[in-house]
Every structure is written in structure tokens, then in C-alpha cells.
PDB file of C-alpha atoms in Angstrom:
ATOM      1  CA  UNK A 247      -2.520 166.111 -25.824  1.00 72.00           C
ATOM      2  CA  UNK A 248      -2.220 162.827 -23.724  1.00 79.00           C
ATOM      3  CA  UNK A 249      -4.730 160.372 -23.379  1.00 83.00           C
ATOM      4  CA  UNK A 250      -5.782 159.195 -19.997  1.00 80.00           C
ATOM      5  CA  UNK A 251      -4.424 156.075 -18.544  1.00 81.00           C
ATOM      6  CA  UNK A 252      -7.733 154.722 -17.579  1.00 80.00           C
ATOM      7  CA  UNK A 253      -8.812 154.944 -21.108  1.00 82.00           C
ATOM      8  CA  UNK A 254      -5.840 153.502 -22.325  1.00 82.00           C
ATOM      9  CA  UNK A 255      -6.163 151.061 -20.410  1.00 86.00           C
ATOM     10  CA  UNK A 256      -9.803 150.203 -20.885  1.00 88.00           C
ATOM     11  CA  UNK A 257     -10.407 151.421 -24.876  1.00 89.00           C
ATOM     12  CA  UNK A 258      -9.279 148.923 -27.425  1.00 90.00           C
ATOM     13  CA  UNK A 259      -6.292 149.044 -29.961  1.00 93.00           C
ATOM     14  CA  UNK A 260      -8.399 150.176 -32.662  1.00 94.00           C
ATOM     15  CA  UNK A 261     -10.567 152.672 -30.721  1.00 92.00           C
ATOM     16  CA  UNK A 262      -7.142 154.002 -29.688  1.00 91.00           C
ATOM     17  CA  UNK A 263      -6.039 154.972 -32.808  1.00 92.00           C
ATOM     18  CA  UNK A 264      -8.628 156.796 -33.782  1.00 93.00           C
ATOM     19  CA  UNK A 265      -8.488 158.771 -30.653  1.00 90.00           C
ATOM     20  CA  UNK A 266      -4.509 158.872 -30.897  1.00 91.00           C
ATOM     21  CA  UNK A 267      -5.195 160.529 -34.511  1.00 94.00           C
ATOM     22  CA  UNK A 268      -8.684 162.746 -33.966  1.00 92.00           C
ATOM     23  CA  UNK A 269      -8.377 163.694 -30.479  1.00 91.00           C
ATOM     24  CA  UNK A 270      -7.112 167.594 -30.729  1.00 93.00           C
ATOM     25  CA  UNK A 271      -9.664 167.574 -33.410  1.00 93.00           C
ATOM     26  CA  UNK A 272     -12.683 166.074 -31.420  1.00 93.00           C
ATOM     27  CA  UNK A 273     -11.534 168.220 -28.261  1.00 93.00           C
ATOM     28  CA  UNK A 274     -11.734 170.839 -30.111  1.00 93.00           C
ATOM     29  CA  UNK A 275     -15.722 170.541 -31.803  1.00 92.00           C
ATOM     30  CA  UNK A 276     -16.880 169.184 -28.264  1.00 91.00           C
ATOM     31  CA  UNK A 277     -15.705 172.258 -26.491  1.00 92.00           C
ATOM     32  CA  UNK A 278     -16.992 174.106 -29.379  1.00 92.00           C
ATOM     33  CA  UNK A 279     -13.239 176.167 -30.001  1.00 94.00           C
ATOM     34  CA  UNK A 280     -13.861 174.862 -33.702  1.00 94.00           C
ATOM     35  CA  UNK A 281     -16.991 175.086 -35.520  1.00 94.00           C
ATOM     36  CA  UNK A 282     -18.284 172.183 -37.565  1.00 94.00           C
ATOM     37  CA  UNK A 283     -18.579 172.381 -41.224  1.00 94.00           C
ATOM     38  CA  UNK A 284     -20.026 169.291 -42.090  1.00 94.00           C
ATOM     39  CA  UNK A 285     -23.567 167.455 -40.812  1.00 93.00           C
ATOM     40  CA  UNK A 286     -21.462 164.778 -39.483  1.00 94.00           C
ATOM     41  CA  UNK A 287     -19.346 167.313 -37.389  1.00 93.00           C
ATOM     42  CA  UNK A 288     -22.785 168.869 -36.264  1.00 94.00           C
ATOM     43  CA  UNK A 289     -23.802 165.782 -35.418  1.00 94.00           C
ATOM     44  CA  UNK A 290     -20.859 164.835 -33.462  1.00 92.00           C
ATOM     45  CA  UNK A 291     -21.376 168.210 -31.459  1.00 93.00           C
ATOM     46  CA  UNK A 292     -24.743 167.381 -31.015  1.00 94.00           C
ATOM     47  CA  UNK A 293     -23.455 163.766 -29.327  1.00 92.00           C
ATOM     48  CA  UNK A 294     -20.463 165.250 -27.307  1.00 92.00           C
ATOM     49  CA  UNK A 295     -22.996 167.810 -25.883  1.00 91.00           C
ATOM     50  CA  UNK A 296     -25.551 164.411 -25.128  1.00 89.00           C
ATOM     51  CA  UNK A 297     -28.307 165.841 -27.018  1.00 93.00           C
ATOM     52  CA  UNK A 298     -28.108 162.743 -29.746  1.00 92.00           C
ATOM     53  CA  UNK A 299     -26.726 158.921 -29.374  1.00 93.00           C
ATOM     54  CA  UNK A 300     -23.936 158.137 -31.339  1.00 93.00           C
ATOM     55  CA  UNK A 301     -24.243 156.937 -34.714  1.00 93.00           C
ATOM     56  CA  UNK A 302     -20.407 157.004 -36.051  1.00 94.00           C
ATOM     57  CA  UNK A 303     -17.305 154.795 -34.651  1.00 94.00           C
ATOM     58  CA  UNK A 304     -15.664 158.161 -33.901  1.00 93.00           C
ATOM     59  CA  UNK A 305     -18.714 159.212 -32.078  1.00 93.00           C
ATOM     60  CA  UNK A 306     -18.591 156.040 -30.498  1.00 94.00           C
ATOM     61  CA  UNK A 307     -14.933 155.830 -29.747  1.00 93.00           C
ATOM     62  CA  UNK A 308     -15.286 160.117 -28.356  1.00 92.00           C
ATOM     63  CA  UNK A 309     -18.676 158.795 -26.055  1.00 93.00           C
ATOM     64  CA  UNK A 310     -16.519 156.277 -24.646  1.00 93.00           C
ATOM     65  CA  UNK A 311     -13.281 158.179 -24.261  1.00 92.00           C
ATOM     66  CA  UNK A 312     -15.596 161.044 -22.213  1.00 92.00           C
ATOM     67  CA  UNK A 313     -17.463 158.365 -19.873  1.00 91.00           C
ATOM     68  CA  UNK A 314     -14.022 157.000 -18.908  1.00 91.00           C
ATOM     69  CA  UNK A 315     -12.320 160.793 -18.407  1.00 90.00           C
ATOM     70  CA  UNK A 316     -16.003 161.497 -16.192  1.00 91.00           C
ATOM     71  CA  UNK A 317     -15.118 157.976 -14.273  1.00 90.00           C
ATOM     72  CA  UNK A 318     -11.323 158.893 -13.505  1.00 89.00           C
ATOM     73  CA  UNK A 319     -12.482 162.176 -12.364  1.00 90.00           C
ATOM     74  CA  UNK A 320     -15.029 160.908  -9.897  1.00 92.00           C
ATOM     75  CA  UNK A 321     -12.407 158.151  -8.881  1.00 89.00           C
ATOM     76  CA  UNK A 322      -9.995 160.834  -8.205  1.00 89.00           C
ATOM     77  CA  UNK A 323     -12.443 163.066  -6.133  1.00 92.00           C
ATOM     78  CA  UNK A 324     -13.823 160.251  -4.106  1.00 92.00           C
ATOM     79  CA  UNK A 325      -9.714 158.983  -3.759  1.00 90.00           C
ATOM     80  CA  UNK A 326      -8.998 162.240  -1.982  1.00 90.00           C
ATOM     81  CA  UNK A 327     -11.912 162.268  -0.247  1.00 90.00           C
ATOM     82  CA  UNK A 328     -10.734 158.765   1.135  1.00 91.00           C
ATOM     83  CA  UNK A 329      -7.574 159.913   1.934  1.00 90.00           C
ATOM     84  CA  UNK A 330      -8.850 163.429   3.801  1.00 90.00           C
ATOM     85  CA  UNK A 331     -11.042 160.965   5.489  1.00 92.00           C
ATOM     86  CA  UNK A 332      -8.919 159.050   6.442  1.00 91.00           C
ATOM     87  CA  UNK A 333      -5.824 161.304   7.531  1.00 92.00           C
ATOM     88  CA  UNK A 334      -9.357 163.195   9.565  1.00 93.00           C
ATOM     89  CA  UNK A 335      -9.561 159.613  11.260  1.00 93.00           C
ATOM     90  CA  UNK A 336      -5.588 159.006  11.827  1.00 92.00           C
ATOM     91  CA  UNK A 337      -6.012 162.735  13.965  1.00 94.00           C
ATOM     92  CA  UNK A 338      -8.760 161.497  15.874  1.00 93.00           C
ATOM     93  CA  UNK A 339      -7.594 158.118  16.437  1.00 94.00           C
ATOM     94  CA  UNK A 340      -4.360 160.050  17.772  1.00 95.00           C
ATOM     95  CA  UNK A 341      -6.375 162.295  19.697  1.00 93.00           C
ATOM     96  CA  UNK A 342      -8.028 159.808  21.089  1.00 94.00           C
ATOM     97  CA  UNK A 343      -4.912 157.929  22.407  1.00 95.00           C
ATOM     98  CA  UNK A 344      -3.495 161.540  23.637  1.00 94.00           C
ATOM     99  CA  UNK A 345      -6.842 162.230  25.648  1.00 93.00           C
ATOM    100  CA  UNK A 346      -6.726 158.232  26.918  1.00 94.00           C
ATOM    101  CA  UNK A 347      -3.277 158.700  28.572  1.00 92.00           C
ATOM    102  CA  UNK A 348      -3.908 162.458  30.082  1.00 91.00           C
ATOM    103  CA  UNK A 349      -7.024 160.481  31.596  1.00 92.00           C
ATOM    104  CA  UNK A 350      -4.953 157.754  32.827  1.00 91.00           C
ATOM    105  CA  UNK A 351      -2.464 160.259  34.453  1.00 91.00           C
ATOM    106  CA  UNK A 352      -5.473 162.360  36.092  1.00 90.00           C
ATOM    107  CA  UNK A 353      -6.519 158.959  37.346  1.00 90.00           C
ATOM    108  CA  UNK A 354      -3.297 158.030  38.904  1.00 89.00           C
ATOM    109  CA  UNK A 355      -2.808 161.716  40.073  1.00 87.00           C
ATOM    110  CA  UNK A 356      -6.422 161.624  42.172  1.00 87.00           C
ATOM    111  CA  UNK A 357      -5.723 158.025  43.265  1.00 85.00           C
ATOM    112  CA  UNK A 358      -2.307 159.772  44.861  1.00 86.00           C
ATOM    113  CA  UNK A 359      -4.562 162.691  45.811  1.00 82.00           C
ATOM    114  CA  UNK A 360      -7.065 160.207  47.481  1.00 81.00           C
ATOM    115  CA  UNK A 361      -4.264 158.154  49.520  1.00 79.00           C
ATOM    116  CA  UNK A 362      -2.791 161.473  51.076  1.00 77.00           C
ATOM    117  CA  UNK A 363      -6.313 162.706  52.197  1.00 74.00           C
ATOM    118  CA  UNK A 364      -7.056 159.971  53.616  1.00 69.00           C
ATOM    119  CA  UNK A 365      -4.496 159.420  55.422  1.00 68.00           C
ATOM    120  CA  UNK A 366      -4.845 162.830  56.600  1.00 66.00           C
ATOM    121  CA  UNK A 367      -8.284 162.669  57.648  1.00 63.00           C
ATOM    122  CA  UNK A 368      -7.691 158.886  59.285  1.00 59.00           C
ATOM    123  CA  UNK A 369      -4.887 161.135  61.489  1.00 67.00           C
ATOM    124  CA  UNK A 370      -7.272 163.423  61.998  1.00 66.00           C
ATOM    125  CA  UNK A 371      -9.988 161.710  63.337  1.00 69.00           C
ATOM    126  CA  UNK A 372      -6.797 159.840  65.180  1.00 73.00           C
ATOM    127  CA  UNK A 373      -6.166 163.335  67.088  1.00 71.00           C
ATOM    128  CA  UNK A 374      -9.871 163.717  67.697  1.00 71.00           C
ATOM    129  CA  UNK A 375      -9.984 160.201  69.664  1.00 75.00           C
ATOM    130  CA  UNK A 376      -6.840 161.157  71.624  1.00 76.00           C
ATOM    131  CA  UNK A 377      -7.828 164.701  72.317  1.00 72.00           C
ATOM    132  CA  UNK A 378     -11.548 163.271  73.634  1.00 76.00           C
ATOM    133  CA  UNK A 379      -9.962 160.874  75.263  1.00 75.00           C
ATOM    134  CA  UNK A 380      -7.373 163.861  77.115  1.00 74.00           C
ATOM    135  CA  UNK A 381     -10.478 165.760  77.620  1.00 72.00           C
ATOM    136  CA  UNK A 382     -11.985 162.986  79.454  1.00 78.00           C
ATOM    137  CA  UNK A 383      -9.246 162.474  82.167  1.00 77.00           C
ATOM    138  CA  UNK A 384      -9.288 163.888  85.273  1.00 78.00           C
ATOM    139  CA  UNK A 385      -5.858 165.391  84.864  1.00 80.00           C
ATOM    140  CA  UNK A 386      -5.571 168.742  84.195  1.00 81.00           C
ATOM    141  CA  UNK A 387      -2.263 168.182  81.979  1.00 80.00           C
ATOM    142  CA  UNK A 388      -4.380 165.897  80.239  1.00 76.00           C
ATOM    143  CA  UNK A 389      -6.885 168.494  79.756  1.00 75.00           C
ATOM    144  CA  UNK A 390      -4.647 171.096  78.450  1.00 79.00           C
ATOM    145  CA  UNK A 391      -3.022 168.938  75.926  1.00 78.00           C
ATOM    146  CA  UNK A 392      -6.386 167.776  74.614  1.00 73.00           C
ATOM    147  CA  UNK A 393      -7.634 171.420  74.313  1.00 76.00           C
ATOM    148  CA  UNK A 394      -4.059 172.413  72.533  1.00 78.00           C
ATOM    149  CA  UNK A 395      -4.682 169.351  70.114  1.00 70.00           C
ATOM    150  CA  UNK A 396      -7.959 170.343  69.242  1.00 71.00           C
ATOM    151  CA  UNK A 397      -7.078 174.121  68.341  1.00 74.00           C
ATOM    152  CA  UNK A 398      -4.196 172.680  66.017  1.00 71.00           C
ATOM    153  CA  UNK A 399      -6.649 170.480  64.437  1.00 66.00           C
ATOM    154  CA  UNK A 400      -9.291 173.122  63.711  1.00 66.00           C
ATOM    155  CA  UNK A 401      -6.173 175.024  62.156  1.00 65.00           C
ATOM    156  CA  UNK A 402      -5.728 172.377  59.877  1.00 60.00           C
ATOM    157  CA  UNK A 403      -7.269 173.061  56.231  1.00 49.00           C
ATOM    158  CA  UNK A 404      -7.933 169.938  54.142  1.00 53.00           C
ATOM    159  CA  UNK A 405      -8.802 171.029  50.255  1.00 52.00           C
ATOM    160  CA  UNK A 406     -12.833 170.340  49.874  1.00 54.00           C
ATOM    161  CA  UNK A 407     -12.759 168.003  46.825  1.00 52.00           C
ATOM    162  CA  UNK A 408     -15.338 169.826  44.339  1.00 50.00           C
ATOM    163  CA  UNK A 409     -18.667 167.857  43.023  1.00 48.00           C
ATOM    164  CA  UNK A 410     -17.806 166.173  38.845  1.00 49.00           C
ATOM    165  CA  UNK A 411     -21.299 167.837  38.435  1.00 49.00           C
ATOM    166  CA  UNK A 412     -22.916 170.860  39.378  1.00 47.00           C
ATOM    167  CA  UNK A 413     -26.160 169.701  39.627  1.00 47.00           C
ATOM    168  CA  UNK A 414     -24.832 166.991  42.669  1.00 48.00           C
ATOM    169  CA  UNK A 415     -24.704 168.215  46.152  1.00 52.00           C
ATOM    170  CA  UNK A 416     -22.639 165.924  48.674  1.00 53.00           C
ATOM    171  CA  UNK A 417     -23.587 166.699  52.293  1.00 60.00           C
ATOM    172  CA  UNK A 418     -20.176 167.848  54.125  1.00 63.00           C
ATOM    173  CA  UNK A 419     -18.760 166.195  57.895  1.00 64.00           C
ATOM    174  CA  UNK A 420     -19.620 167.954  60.482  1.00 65.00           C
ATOM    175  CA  UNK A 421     -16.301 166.693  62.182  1.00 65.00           C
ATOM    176  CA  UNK A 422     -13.459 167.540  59.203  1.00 65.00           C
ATOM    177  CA  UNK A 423     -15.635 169.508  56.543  1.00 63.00           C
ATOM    178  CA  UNK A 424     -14.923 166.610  54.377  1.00 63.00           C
ATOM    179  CA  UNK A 425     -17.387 166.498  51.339  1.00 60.00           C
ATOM    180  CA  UNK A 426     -16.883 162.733  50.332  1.00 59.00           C
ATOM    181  CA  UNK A 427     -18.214 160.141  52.326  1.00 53.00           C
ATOM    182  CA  UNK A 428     -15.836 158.086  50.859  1.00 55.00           C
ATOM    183  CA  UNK A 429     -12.683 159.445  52.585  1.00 54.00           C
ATOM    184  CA  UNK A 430     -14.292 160.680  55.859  1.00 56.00           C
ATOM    185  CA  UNK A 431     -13.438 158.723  58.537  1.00 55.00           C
ATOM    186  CA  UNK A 432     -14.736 160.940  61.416  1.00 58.00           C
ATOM    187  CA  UNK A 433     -18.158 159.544  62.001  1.00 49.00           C
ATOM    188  CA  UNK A 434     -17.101 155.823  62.646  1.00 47.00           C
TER     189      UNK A 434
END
């Protein structure tokens, strides 16, 4: 049976031997696979189990040598807790990247989105101007043009851009339908 590191590391030479040369023997009476036949192995029992203080340098030397076994166990559990922690954090941190550039290319994407609605609604209100304008004239060409221009532009169909939240209500152009007052041009 090997002795932990930690406890080589922190026990001293002499308290090392003895635990180099008793330890199958004081494994074996703290875990109670041997039975103790004398009051000083009862005793020792009695200390590994931490129902009495230690009295004896082997009792001593065992009471340390379990405190540092307890100590590298704990170390080891909160270690790999660390480490799940922290691999938990590397996700997130990637996640968080991931989600940061899929909001970046939404944002370009509706900025793109933005620029070719508006420019269809700025050519829409455009037609409307001309086709008032038609209408206006005395000419009858004039008049039939406008009137053609108007039909195509009630043909048109310009995607309604949805509310973010469902609880918002934006009030809709009564020229182009529009529902952002952002990007309707028709009313000026």
C-alpha cells in the first residue's frame, strides 16, 4: 500500500517510517478488518474512529496521516469541481461569442433589409407624386397613365415588418401599409 504524496510530502522522516512500517497494520484496525488484542490497539481504534485524542506517536503519526488523506480528498473534489466549472464557463464564454456574431449578422442582414425597403417605399411614394401629379393634368393621356400607375402600385406588396414585442402596436400608413414610421416616406 502507497502512501499519499501529500503526506509524504508534509509528514516528517521519522513519522514516515513508522507509517512506511505500520500502515497495512493501522489500515487494517481503523477499518476494523482486524480486531485489536491489546488496550493499546483498542485504544488506537477508539482514536482512528475520533472517539478519543491520541495518546501514542503511532496514534499521532495515523491522526495525522488521516487529516492529510481527508485534505487531498477535498482538494481533489473541489480541483474537479474547478475544472467542471471552468470547462462550464469556457462553453458559455464560447456560446456567448457564437450568439454575438449570429447577432451581428442579423444586424447587418436587417440593416440590408432596411436599405431595400426603403428605397422601395421612397419609389413608391415617388410613383404616388407622379401619378397625382398625371391625375392632375388636363390631359387625358396624362390621366390614363396616372390611373395605370396607381393600379401597379396598389399591386405592389411590401413585407409588413412584425413588432420585437407583442405587447407594442405600431400604427400602419395609410398610403403604403408600412408599419414603421421609420421607413415610411409617404406622409411627407
Amino acid at each position: 500500500m502507497a502512501i499519499n504524496s501529500l503526506a509524504e510530502k508534509a509528514l516528517t522522516e521519522k513519522e514516515l517510517t513508522i507509517l512506511r512500517k505500520h500502515l497495512v497494520f493501522f489500515k487494517s484496525l481503523s477499518d476494523g478488518s482486524r480486531a485489536p488484542s491489546t488496550s493499546e490497539q483498542r485504544h488506537f481504534v477508539q482514536t482512528a474512529q475520533g472517539k478519543a485524542l491520541p495518546e501514542s506517536e503511532y496514534e499521532l503519526v495515523w491522526y495525522r496521516y488521516q487529516n492529510l488523506l481527508e485534505a487531498s480528498q477535498e482538494y481533489e473534489k473541489l480541483k474537479n469541481n474547478n475544472n467542471s466549472q471552468n470547462q462550464q464557463i469556457d462553453y458559455l464564454l464560447q456560446a456567448n461569442e457564437t450568439l454575438k456574431a449570429t447577432i451581428e449578422k442579423l444586424r447587418e442582414s436587417l440593416r440590408i433589409a432596411e436599405e431595400q425597403l426603403l428605397s422601395v417605399t421612397l419609389s413608391e411614394a415617388e410613383a404616388n407624386l407622379i401619378a397625382k401629379k398625371l391625375a392632375a393634368s388636363d390631359d387625358q393621356e396624362s390621366k390614363e397613365i396616372a390611373t395605370s400607375l396607381i393600379k401597379k402600385i396598389k399591386k405592389l406588396h411590401i413585407p409588413n415588418p412584425s413588432p420585437l414585442l407583442s405587447s407594442e402596436s405600431l400604427e400602419k400608413c395609410n398610403a403604403c401599409g408600412s408599419t414603421s414610421p421609420n421607413l415610411c416616406r409617404c406622409s411627407e
